[in-house]
PDB file of C-alpha atoms in Angstrom:
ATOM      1  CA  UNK A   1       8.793  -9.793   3.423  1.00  0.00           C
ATOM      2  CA  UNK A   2       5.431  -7.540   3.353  1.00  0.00           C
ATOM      3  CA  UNK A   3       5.191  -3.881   3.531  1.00  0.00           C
ATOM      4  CA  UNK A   4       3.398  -4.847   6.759  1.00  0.00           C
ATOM      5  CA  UNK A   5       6.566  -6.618   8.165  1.00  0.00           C
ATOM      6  CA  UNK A   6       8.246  -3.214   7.281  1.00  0.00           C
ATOM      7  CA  UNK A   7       6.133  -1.505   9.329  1.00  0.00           C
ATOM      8  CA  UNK A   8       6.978  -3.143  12.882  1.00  0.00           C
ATOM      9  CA  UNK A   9      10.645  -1.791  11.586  1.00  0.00           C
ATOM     10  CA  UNK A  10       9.629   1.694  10.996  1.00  0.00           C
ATOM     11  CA  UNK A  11       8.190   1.738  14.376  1.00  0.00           C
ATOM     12  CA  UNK A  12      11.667   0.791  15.885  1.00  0.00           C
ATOM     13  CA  UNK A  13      13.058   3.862  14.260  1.00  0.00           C
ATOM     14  CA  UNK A  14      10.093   5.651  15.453  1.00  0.00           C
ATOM     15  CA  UNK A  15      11.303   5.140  19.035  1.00  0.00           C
ATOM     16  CA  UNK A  16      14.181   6.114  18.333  1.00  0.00           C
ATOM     17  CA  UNK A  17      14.279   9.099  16.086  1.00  0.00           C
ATOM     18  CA  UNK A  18      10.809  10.300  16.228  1.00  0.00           C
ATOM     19  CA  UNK A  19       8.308  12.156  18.838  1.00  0.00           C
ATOM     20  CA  UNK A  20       7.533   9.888  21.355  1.00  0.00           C
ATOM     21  CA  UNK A  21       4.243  11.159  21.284  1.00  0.00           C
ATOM     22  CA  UNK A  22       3.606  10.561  17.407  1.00  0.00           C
ATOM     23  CA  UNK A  23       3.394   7.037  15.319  1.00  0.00           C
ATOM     24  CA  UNK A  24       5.234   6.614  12.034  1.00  0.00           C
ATOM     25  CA  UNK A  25       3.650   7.475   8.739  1.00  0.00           C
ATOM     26  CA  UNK A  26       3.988   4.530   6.488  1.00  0.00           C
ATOM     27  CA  UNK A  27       3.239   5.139   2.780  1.00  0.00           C
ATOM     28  CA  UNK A  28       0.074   4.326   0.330  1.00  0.00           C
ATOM     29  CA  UNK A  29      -1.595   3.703  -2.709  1.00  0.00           C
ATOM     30  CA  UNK A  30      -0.952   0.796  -5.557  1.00  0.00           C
ATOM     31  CA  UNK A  31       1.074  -1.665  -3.908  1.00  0.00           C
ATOM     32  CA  UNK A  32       1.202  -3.858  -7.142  1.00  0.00           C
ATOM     33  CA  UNK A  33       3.340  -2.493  -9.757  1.00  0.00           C
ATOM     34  CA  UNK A  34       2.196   1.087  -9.833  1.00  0.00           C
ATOM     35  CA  UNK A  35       3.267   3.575 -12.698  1.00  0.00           C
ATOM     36  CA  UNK A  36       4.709   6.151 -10.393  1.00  0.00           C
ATOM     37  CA  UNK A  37       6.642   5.726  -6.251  1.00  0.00           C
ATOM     38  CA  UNK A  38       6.769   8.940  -5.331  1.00  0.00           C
ATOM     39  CA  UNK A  39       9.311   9.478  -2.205  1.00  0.00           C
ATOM     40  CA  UNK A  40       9.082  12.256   0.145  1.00  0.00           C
ATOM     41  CA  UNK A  41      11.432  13.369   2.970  1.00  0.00           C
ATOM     42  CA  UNK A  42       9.506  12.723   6.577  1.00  0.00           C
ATOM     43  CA  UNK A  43       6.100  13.194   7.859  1.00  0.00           C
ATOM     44  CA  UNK A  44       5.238  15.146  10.858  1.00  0.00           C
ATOM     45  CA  UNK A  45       2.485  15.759  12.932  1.00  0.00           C
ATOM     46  CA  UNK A  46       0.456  18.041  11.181  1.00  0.00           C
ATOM     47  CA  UNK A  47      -0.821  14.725   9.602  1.00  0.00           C
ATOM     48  CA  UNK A  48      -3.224  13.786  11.848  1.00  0.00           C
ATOM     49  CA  UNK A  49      -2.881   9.826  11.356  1.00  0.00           C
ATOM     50  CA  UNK A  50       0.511  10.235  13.294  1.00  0.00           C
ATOM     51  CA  UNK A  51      -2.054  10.749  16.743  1.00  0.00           C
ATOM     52  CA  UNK A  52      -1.734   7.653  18.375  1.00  0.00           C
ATOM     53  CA  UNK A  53      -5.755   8.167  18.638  1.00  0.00           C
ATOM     54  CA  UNK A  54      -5.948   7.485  14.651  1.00  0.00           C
ATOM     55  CA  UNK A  55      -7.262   4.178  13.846  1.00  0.00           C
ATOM     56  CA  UNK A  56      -6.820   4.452   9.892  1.00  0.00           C
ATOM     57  CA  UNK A  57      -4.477   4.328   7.470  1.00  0.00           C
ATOM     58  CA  UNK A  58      -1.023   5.506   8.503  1.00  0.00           C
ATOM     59  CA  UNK A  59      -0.307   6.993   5.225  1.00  0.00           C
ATOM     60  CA  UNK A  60       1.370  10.424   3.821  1.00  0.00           C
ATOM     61  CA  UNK A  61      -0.213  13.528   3.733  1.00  0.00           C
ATOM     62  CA  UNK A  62      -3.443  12.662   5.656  1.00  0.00           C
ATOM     63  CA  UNK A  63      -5.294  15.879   6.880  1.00  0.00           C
ATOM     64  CA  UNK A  64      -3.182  18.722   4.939  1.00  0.00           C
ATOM     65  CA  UNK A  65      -4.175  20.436   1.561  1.00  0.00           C
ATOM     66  CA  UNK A  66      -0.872  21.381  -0.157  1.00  0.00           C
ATOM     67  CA  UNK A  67       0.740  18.318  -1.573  1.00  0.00           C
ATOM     68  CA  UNK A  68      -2.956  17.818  -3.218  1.00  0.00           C
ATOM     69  CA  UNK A  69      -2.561  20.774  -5.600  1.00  0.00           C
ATOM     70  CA  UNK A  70       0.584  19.070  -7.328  1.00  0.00           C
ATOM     71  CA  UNK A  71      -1.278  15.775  -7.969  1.00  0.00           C
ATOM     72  CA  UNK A  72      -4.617  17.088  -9.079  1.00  0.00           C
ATOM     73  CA  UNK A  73      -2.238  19.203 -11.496  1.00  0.00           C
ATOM     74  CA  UNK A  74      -1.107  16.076 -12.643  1.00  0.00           C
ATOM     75  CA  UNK A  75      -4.007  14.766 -13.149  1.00  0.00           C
ATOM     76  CA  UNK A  76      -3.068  11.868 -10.422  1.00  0.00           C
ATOM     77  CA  UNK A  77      -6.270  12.870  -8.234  1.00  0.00           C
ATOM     78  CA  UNK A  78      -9.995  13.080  -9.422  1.00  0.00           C
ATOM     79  CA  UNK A  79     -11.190  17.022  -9.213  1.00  0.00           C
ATOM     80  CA  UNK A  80     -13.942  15.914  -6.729  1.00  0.00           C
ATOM     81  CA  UNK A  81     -11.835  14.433  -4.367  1.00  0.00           C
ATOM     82  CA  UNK A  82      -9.712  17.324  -4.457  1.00  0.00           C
ATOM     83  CA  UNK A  83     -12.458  19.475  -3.846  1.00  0.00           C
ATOM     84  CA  UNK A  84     -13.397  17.796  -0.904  1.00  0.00           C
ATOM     85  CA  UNK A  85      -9.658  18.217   0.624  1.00  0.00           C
ATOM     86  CA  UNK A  86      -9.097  21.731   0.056  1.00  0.00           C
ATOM     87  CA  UNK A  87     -12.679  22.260   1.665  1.00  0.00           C
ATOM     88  CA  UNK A  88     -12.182  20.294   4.944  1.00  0.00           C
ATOM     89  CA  UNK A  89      -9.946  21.600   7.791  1.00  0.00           C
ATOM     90  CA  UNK A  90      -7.640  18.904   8.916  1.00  0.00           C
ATOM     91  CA  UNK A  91      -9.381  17.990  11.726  1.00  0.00           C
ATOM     92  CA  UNK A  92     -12.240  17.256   9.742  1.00  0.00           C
ATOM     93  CA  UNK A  93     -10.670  14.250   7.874  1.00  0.00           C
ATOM     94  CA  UNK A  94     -12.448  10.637   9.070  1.00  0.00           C
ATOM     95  CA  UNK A  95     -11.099   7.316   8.475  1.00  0.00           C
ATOM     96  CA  UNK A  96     -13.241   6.648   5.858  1.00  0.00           C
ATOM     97  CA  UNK A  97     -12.346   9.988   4.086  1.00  0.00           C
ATOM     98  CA  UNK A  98      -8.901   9.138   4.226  1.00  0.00           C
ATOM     99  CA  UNK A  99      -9.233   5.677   2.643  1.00  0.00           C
ATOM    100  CA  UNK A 100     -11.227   7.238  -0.079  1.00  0.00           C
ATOM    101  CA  UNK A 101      -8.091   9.728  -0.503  1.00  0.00           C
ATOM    102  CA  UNK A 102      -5.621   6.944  -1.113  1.00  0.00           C
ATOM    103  CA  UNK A 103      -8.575   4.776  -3.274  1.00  0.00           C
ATOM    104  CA  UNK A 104      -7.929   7.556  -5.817  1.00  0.00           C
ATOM    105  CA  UNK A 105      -4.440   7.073  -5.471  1.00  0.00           C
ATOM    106  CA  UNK A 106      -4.733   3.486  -6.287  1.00  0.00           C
ATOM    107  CA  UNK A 107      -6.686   3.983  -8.984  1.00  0.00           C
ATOM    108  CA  UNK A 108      -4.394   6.504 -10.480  1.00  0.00           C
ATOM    109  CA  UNK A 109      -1.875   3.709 -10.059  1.00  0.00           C
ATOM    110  CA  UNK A 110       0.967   5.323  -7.852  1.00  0.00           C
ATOM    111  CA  UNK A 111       2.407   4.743  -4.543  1.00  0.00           C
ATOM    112  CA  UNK A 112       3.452   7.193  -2.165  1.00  0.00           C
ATOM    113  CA  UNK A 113       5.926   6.870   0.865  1.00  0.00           C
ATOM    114  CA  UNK A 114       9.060   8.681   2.465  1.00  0.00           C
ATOM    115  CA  UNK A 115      12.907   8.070   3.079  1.00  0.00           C
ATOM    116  CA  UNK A 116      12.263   8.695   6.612  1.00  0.00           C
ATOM    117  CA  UNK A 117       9.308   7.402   8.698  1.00  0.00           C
ATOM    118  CA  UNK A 118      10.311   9.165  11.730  1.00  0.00           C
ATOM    119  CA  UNK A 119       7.473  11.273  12.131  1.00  0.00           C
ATOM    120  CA  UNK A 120       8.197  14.915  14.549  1.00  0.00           C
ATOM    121  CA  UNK A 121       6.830  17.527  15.734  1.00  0.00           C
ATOM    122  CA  UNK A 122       7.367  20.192  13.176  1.00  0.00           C
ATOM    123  CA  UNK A 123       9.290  20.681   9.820  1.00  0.00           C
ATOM    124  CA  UNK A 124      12.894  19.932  11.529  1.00  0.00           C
ATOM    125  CA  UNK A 125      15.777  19.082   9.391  1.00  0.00           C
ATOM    126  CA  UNK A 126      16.672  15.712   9.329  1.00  0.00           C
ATOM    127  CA  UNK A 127      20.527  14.287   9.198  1.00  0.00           C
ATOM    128  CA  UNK A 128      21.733  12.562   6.724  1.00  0.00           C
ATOM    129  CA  UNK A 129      22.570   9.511   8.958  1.00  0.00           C
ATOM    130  CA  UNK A 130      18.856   9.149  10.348  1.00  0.00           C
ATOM    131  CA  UNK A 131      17.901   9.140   6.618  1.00  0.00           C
ATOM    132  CA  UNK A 132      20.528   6.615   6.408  1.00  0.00           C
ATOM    133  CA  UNK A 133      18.788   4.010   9.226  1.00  0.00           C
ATOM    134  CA  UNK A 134      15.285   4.216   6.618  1.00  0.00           C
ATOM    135  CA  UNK A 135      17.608   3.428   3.424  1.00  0.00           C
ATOM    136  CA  UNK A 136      17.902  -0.395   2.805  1.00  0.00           C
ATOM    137  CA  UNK A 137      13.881  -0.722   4.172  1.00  0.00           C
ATOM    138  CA  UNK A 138      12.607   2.280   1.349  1.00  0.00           C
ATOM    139  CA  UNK A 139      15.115  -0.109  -1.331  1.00  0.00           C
ATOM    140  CA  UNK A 140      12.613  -3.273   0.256  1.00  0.00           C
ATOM    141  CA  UNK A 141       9.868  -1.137  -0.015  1.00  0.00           C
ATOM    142  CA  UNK A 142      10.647  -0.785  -3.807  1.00  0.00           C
ATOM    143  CA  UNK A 143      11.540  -4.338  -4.266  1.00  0.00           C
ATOM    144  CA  UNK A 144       8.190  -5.620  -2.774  1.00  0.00           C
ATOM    145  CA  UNK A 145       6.180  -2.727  -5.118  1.00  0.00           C
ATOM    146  CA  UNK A 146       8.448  -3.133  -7.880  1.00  0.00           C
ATOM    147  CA  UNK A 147       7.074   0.537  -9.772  1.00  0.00           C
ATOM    148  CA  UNK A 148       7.878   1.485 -12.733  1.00  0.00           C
ATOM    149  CA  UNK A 149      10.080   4.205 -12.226  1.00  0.00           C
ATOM    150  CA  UNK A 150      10.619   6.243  -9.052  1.00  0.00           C
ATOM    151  CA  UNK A 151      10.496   9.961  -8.398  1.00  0.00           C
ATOM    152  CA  UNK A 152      12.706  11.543  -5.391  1.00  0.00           C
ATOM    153  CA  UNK A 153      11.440  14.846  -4.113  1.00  0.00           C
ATOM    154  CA  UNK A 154      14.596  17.353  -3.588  1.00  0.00           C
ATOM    155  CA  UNK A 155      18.295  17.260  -2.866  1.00  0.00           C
ATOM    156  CA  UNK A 156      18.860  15.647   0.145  1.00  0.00           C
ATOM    157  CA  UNK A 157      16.174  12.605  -0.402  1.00  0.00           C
ATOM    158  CA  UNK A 158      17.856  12.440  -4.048  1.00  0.00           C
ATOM    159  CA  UNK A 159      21.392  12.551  -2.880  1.00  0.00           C
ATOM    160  CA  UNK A 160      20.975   9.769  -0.356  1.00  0.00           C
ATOM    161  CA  UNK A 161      18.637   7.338  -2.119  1.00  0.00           C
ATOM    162  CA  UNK A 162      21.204   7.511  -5.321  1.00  0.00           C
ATOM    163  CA  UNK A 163      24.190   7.736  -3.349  1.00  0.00           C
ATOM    164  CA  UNK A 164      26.000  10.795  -5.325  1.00  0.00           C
ATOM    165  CA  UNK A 165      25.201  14.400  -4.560  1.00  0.00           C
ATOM    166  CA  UNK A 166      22.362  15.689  -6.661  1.00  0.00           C
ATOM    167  CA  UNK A 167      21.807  18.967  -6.988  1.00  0.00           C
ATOM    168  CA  UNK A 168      17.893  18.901  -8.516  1.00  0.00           C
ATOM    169  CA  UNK A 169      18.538  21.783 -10.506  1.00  0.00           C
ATOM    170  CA  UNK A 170      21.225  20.456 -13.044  1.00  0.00           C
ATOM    171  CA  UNK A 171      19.858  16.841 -13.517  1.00  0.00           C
ATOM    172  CA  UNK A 172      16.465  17.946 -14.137  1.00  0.00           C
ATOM    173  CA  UNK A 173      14.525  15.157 -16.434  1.00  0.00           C
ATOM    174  CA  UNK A 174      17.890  12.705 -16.318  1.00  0.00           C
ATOM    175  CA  UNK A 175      17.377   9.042 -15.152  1.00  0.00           C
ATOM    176  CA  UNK A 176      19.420   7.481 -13.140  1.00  0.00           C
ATOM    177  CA  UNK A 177      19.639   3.649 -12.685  1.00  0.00           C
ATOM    178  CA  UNK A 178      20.001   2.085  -9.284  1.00  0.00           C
ATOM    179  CA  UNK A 179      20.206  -1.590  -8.788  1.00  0.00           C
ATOM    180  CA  UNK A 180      18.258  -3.348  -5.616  1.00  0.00           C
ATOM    181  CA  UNK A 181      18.382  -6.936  -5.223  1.00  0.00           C
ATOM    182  CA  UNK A 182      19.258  -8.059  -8.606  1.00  0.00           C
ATOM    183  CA  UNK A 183      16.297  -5.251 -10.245  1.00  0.00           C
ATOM    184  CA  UNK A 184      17.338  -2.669 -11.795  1.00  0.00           C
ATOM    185  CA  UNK A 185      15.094   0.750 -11.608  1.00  0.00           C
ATOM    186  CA  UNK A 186      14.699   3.867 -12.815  1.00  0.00           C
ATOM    187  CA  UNK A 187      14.986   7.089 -10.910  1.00  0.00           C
ATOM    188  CA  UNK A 188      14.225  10.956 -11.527  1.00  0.00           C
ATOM    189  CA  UNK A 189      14.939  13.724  -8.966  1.00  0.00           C
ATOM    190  CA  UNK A 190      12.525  16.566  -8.943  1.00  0.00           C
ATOM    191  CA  UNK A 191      12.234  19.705  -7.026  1.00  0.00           C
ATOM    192  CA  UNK A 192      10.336  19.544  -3.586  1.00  0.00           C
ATOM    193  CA  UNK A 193       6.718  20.879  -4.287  1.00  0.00           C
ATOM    194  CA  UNK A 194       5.884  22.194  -0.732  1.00  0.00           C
ATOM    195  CA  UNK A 195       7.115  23.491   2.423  1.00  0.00           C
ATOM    196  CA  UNK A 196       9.749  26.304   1.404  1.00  0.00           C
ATOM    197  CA  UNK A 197       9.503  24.672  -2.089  1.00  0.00           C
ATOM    198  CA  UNK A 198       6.403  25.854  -2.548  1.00  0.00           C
ATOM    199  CA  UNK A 199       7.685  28.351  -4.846  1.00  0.00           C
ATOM    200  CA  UNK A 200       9.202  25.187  -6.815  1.00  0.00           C
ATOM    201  CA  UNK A 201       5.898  23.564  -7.479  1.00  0.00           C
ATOM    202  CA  UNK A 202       5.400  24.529 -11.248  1.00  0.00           C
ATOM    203  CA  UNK A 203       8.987  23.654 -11.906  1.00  0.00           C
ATOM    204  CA  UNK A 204       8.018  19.870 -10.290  1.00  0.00           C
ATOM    205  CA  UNK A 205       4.882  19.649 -12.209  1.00  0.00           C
ATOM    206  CA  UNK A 206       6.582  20.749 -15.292  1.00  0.00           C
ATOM    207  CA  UNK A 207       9.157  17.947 -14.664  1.00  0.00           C
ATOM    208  CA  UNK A 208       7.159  15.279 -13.517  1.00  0.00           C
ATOM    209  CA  UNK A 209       4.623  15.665 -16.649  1.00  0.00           C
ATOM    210  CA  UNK A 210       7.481  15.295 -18.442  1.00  0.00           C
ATOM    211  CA  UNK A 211       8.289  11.963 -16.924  1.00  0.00           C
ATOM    212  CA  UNK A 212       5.153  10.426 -17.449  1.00  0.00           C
ATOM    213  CA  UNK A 213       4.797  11.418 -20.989  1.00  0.00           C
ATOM    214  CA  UNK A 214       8.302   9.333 -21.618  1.00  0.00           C
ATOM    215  CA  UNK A 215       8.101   6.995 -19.137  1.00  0.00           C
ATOM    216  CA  UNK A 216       4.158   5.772 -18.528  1.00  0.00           C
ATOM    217  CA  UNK A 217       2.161   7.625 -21.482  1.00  0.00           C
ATOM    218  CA  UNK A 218       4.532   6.594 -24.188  1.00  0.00           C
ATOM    219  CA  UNK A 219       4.890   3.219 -23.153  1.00  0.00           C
ATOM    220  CA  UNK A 220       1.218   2.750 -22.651  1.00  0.00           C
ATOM    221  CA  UNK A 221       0.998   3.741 -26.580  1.00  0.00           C
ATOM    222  CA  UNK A 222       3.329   1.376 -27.879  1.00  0.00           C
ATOM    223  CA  UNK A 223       1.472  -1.532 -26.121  1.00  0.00           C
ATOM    224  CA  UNK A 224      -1.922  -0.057 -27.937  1.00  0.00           C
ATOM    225  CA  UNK A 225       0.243  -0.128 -31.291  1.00  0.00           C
TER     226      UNK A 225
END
């Protein structure tokens, strides 16, 4: 199976849980092995690839500003590309700008999808059980990307995609292993950086730097020595 076969999946469940009106966000970035898999909750339409009119990549955060500021402060995103998205309205963004978004993803060597691809209207909470329907295609998803360790953004993603309730604010910068299809992996659950967790964004960064100092950075260094 291909992240592409995935896709005619997620549009099943786009039928079914999402605005009719919309298409499903998929994910992006490096597909082969990446560092980082960063999961999200749900897209919705203020990305503009969910118009059925966009002919580009159908991946996370195209056309919005906010998420940017927590991967430039990582540095996960070149400050010229960033520049470029905090200067364009979302309306602005073309094809090609997009695919030059998630080229600096790629080469920053992280992948980034959600639980749910259901995209709506607005901000909407989500049930647990529609989260539920995404859950064995995000653990193929994994499988097929096989990263190196795996980052859920707030409770509810975390709580479902570990199956135990998390609360992100006692198991900050604690691993968790999960097993999918005979791989084991290695999970972190970090607060949600935007939205009405805005206010949580240093708290993420703080965390996630954290992570890739132990996880990615330190690693890297012992293969040098």
């Amino acid at each position: 199976m291909t992240l592409k076969d995935l896709n005619i999946e997620y549009d099943k469940l786009q039928k079914k849980y999402g605005a009719k009106e919309l298409d499903s966000i998929y994910n992006g970035g490096c597909t082969n092995k990446p560092d980082i898999c960063f999961v999200f909750m749900n897209p919705t339409g203020r990305n503009i690839a969910s118009s059925k009119d966009w002919k580009g990549l159908k991946s996370p955060w195209i056309g919005t500003k906010n998420i940017w500021d927590l991967f430039v402060a990582l540095d996960l995103l070149d400050k010229n590309t960033y520049d470029k998205i905090k200067k364009l309205k979302a309306n602005e963004w073309t094809i090609e700008f997009a695919k030059e978004v998630y080229d600096n993803v790629k080469k920053h060597k992280y992948f980034i999808t959600n639980l749910g691809k259901c995209t709506q209207i607005d901000a909407r909470v989500i049930p647990n059980s529609v989260y539920k329907e995404y859950l064995h295609l995000l653990y193929k998803e994994i499988n097929i990307i096989k990263p190196k360790v795996i980052i859920l953004f707030g409770n509810q993603v975390s709580s479902i995609v570990l199956d135990k309730k998390i609360s992100v604010s006692l198991v900050r910068k604690q691993s968790f292993i999960k097993e999918i299809e005979g791989t084991k992996y290695k999970f972190y659950s970090v607060y949600y950086p935007v939205g009405n967790g805005r206010f949580n964004i240093d708290k993420a960064i703080e965390d996630i730097k954290w992570i890739i100092n132990k996880e990615i950075s330190s690693n890297k260094i012992k293969v040098l020595n």
